[in-house]
Each structure stands twice: as structure tokens, then as C-alpha cells.
Amino acid sequence: MAKPHGSVRIGPISLFTLIITLCLAVMAVLTVTTAQASYSLTARQADTVTMLYRDERAAQLFLSKIDEALMVGTKDKSFATTDFEAGLDEIVASTVKELGDGAPTIEADWLSAYDACAAAGVDMVGVERPLVGAVSATISGHDGRSLQVVVGITPDSTWELLSWKAVSTWNEEGAGETLWAG
């Protein structure tokens, strides 16, 4: 009598093992994909926070330079808003020089007290002390984010913070992703 050719017998245990193996393979692929997406998101978040802290540091250094300039003018009793306005470019240049390579762009302007309050979104009545003028500075990085700072200069040669806003500018150079085709 001839032996039948070998047949594969798949029992319930073999079938269950095959299904479990396929499920584990799918879960492994999903885990790797999720881990890569999480790493990418974390790297983007780290870059964003690094740029934000760089801009914050630049703004704080800029304000300390303004404070130094006001103290020098107070000591010699020579503080005048016209001198301070003229020296604003020097304050910006020394701040950028101190920040070194990779320093953000700093643009500073002298404003009247009224314009400063309007730029800061503050009512003149809400300001604690009278202002003789103000400095508006925009610290911009290469990533489309900027920090806008407005400080009011008081008659006693001190400054009062009127506004401190982080702003993101819209960039239409994207890949054209469609969020909703609705």
C-alpha cells in the first residue's frame, strides 16, 4: 500500500499561534512608527524651546543694556530722551555683539508714550508712572518667531515693562498640506 503524501495538519493551537504571531508583528510595526513620530515631535519641540529661550535671553540682555544706559545718564545728570534715542542703535549693536554667533535680529525704535501704550495694548491710565517715551524692540529669529517687547521710560530714568509678547509669523512657503477638504 502506498503512503499518502504528507499533509499539513493545522489544529486549533497552530491556528491560534499563527494569529498571535501576526498580531505581535503588527503591534511591533505600530510601536516603531509611534516611537519615530514621538521622537520627531520631541526634536521639533526642543528646537522651538531653544529658539524661544534664545529670544528671551536676547530681550533680557537688551533690557539690561537699557538699564545700564539709563543709570549712566542718571549718574551724570545728563539724561535726555534725545540722547537716549540716538544711543539706541549702539545698545542694539552691543547686545548683538555680546550674544555672539547665532544671535537673533534686534530692531528697536523710540516711541512716544502714547504710541508705546497703543503698541502694548495698554491704556495710558493703566500705567503706574508717567512716561517720557518708550522703547519698542522686536527680537526675531530665523524660524519665523519673534519676541516683541515694549518698555516705557519714566522721568526718574527707570523703565517699566509695558508688553512682552511671543509672536509667530505666518509663512506660506509650506508644502500645501490640506487640513480639511470638507
Short mmCIF file of C-alpha atoms in Angstrom, two decimals:
data_model
loop_
_atom_site.label_atom_id
_atom_site.label_comp_id
_atom_site.label_asym_id
_atom_site.label_seq_id
_atom_site.Cartn_x
_atom_site.Cartn_y
_atom_site.Cartn_z
CA MET A 1 0.00 0.00 0.00
CA ALA A 2 1.30 3.42 -0.87
CA LYS A 3 1.69 6.03 1.80
CA PRO A 4 -0.23 9.21 1.25
CA HIS A 5 1.82 12.33 0.67
CA GLY A 6 2.40 14.28 3.85
CA SER A 7 -0.37 16.67 4.64
CA VAL A 8 -0.12 19.54 6.99
CA ARG A 9 -2.49 19.29 9.82
CA ILE A 10 -3.42 22.68 11.24
CA GLY A 11 -5.10 22.32 14.51
CA PRO A 12 -6.66 24.96 16.68
CA ILE A 13 -3.41 25.50 18.62
CA SER A 14 -1.38 26.09 15.44
CA LEU A 15 -4.01 28.47 14.07
CA PHE A 16 -4.12 30.40 17.37
CA THR A 17 -0.30 30.65 17.41
CA LEU A 18 -0.29 31.94 13.82
CA ILE A 19 -2.87 34.66 14.65
CA ILE A 20 -0.98 35.70 17.79
CA THR A 21 2.28 35.92 15.80
CA LEU A 22 0.64 38.15 13.17
CA CYS A 23 -0.85 40.40 15.87
CA LEU A 24 2.54 40.76 17.55
CA ALA A 25 4.18 41.66 14.21
CA VAL A 26 1.55 44.36 13.56
CA MET A 27 1.98 45.72 17.10
CA ALA A 28 5.77 45.83 16.62
CA VAL A 29 5.42 47.86 13.41
CA LEU A 30 2.97 50.25 15.08
CA THR A 31 5.29 50.66 18.07
CA VAL A 32 8.26 51.55 15.85
CA THR A 33 6.16 54.03 13.85
CA THR A 34 4.81 55.68 17.00
CA ALA A 35 8.29 55.89 18.53
CA GLN A 36 9.64 57.59 15.38
CA ALA A 37 6.76 60.08 15.35
CA SER A 38 7.27 60.85 19.05
CA TYR A 39 10.99 61.37 18.51
CA SER A 40 10.33 63.73 15.58
CA LEU A 41 7.81 65.73 17.61
CA THR A 42 10.17 65.91 20.58
CA ALA A 43 13.02 67.14 18.37
CA ARG A 44 10.80 69.88 16.90
CA GLN A 45 9.64 70.89 20.39
CA ALA A 46 13.25 71.03 21.61
CA ASP A 47 14.23 73.29 18.70
CA THR A 48 11.26 75.56 19.37
CA VAL A 49 12.06 75.86 23.08
CA THR A 50 15.73 76.51 22.31
CA MET A 51 14.80 79.36 19.95
CA LEU A 52 12.30 80.76 22.46
CA TYR A 53 14.93 80.77 25.22
CA ARG A 54 17.46 82.37 22.84
CA ASP A 55 15.00 85.20 22.13
CA GLU A 56 14.15 85.57 25.83
CA ARG A 57 17.85 85.81 26.69
CA ALA A 58 18.40 88.42 23.99
CA ALA A 59 15.47 90.50 25.27
CA GLN A 60 16.68 90.32 28.86
CA LEU A 61 20.20 91.31 27.83
CA PHE A 62 18.77 94.18 25.78
CA LEU A 63 16.78 95.41 28.77
CA SER A 64 19.85 95.21 30.99
CA LYS A 65 21.75 97.35 28.45
CA ILE A 66 18.88 99.88 28.54
CA ASP A 67 19.08 99.84 32.34
CA GLU A 68 22.85 100.47 32.21
CA ALA A 69 22.39 103.37 29.78
CA LEU A 70 19.72 104.91 32.00
CA MET A 71 21.93 104.54 35.09
CA VAL A 72 24.88 106.24 33.36
CA GLY A 73 22.65 109.14 32.29
CA THR A 74 21.25 109.44 35.82
CA LYS A 75 24.71 109.49 37.42
CA ASP A 76 25.97 112.35 35.22
CA LYS A 77 22.60 114.12 35.44
CA SER A 78 22.74 114.20 31.67
CA PHE A 79 19.79 112.03 30.79
CA ALA A 80 17.85 113.37 27.86
CA THR A 81 15.44 111.42 25.72
CA THR A 82 17.13 112.67 22.53
CA ASP A 83 20.49 111.30 23.69
CA PHE A 84 18.91 108.02 24.68
CA GLU A 85 17.11 107.77 21.33
CA ALA A 86 20.36 108.41 19.47
CA GLY A 87 22.18 105.78 21.54
CA LEU A 88 19.55 103.11 20.90
CA ASP A 89 21.41 101.71 17.86
CA GLU A 90 24.56 101.41 19.98
CA ILE A 91 22.62 99.49 22.63
CA VAL A 92 21.30 97.11 19.95
CA ALA A 93 24.79 96.64 18.47
CA SER A 94 26.39 95.90 21.85
CA THR A 95 23.60 93.41 22.68
CA VAL A 96 24.06 91.52 19.39
CA LYS A 97 27.85 91.57 19.85
CA GLU A 98 27.55 90.13 23.35
CA LEU A 99 25.17 87.39 22.18
CA GLY A 100 27.75 86.23 19.63
CA ASP A 101 27.15 83.80 16.76
CA GLY A 102 23.57 82.82 16.05
CA ALA A 103 22.23 85.98 17.66
CA PRO A 104 18.71 86.91 16.65
CA THR A 105 17.93 90.12 14.80
CA ILE A 106 17.02 93.02 17.09
CA GLU A 107 15.10 96.01 15.80
CA ALA A 108 14.47 98.81 18.28
CA ASP A 109 12.56 102.05 17.92
CA TRP A 110 11.94 105.05 20.14
CA LEU A 111 8.24 105.75 20.64
CA SER A 112 6.24 108.48 22.28
CA ALA A 113 4.44 107.50 25.47
CA TYR A 114 1.10 107.42 23.67
CA ASP A 115 2.39 105.27 20.80
CA ALA A 116 4.05 102.90 23.27
CA CYS A 117 0.84 102.34 25.16
CA ALA A 118 -1.02 101.79 21.90
CA ALA A 119 1.61 99.29 20.70
CA ALA A 120 1.48 97.45 24.02
CA GLY A 121 -2.31 97.46 24.12
CA VAL A 122 -2.25 99.32 27.43
CA ASP A 123 -4.43 102.26 28.39
CA MET A 124 -2.44 105.34 29.47
CA VAL A 125 -4.47 105.33 32.69
CA GLY A 126 -3.24 101.81 33.49
CA VAL A 127 0.42 102.86 33.51
CA GLU A 128 1.73 103.22 37.06
CA ARG A 129 4.08 106.16 36.45
CA PRO A 130 4.14 108.87 33.78
CA LEU A 131 6.30 108.10 30.77
CA VAL A 132 8.65 110.36 28.84
CA GLY A 133 8.89 107.88 26.00
CA ALA A 134 9.34 104.21 25.31
CA VAL A 135 11.45 101.66 23.52
CA SER A 136 9.82 99.04 21.32
CA ALA A 137 12.03 96.11 20.37
CA THR A 138 11.39 93.11 18.16
CA ILE A 139 13.77 90.18 18.56
CA SER A 140 13.43 87.92 15.51
CA GLY A 141 14.96 84.53 14.87
CA HIS A 142 15.28 82.70 11.57
CA ASP A 143 12.40 80.38 12.44
CA GLY A 144 9.54 82.86 11.95
CA ARG A 145 9.05 83.52 15.64
CA SER A 146 9.73 86.82 17.32
CA LEU A 147 9.50 88.42 20.72
CA GLN A 148 8.03 91.91 20.93
CA VAL A 149 8.97 93.97 23.99
CA VAL A 150 7.77 97.48 24.86
CA VAL A 151 9.25 99.31 27.84
CA GLY A 152 8.27 102.78 28.97
CA ILE A 153 10.94 105.22 30.16
CA THR A 154 9.94 107.20 33.24
CA PRO A 155 11.10 110.72 34.21
CA ASP A 156 13.28 109.28 37.00
CA SER A 157 15.35 107.31 34.44
CA THR A 158 13.91 103.89 35.09
CA TRP A 159 11.85 101.68 32.83
CA GLU A 160 8.51 99.98 33.19
CA LEU A 161 7.63 96.86 31.21
CA LEU A 162 4.51 97.52 29.16
CA SER A 163 4.42 94.46 26.91
CA TRP A 164 6.24 91.14 26.43
CA LYS A 165 4.70 89.06 23.62
CA ALA A 166 5.92 85.99 21.74
CA VAL A 167 4.62 86.15 18.17
CA SER A 168 4.71 83.64 15.32
CA THR A 169 4.60 84.96 11.79
CA TRP A 170 2.66 83.15 9.11
CA ASN A 171 4.76 81.56 6.39
CA GLU A 172 3.04 80.49 3.17
CA GLU A 173 6.04 78.52 1.91
CA GLY A 174 4.61 75.25 3.26
CA ALA A 175 4.11 72.10 1.27
CA GLY A 176 0.43 72.91 0.86
CA GLU A 177 -0.94 70.46 3.36
CA THR A 178 -4.72 70.33 3.40
CA LEU A 179 -6.11 70.18 6.89
CA TRP A 180 -9.68 69.58 5.82
CA ALA A 181 -11.12 69.08 2.37
CA GLY A 182 -14.71 69.40 3.72
#
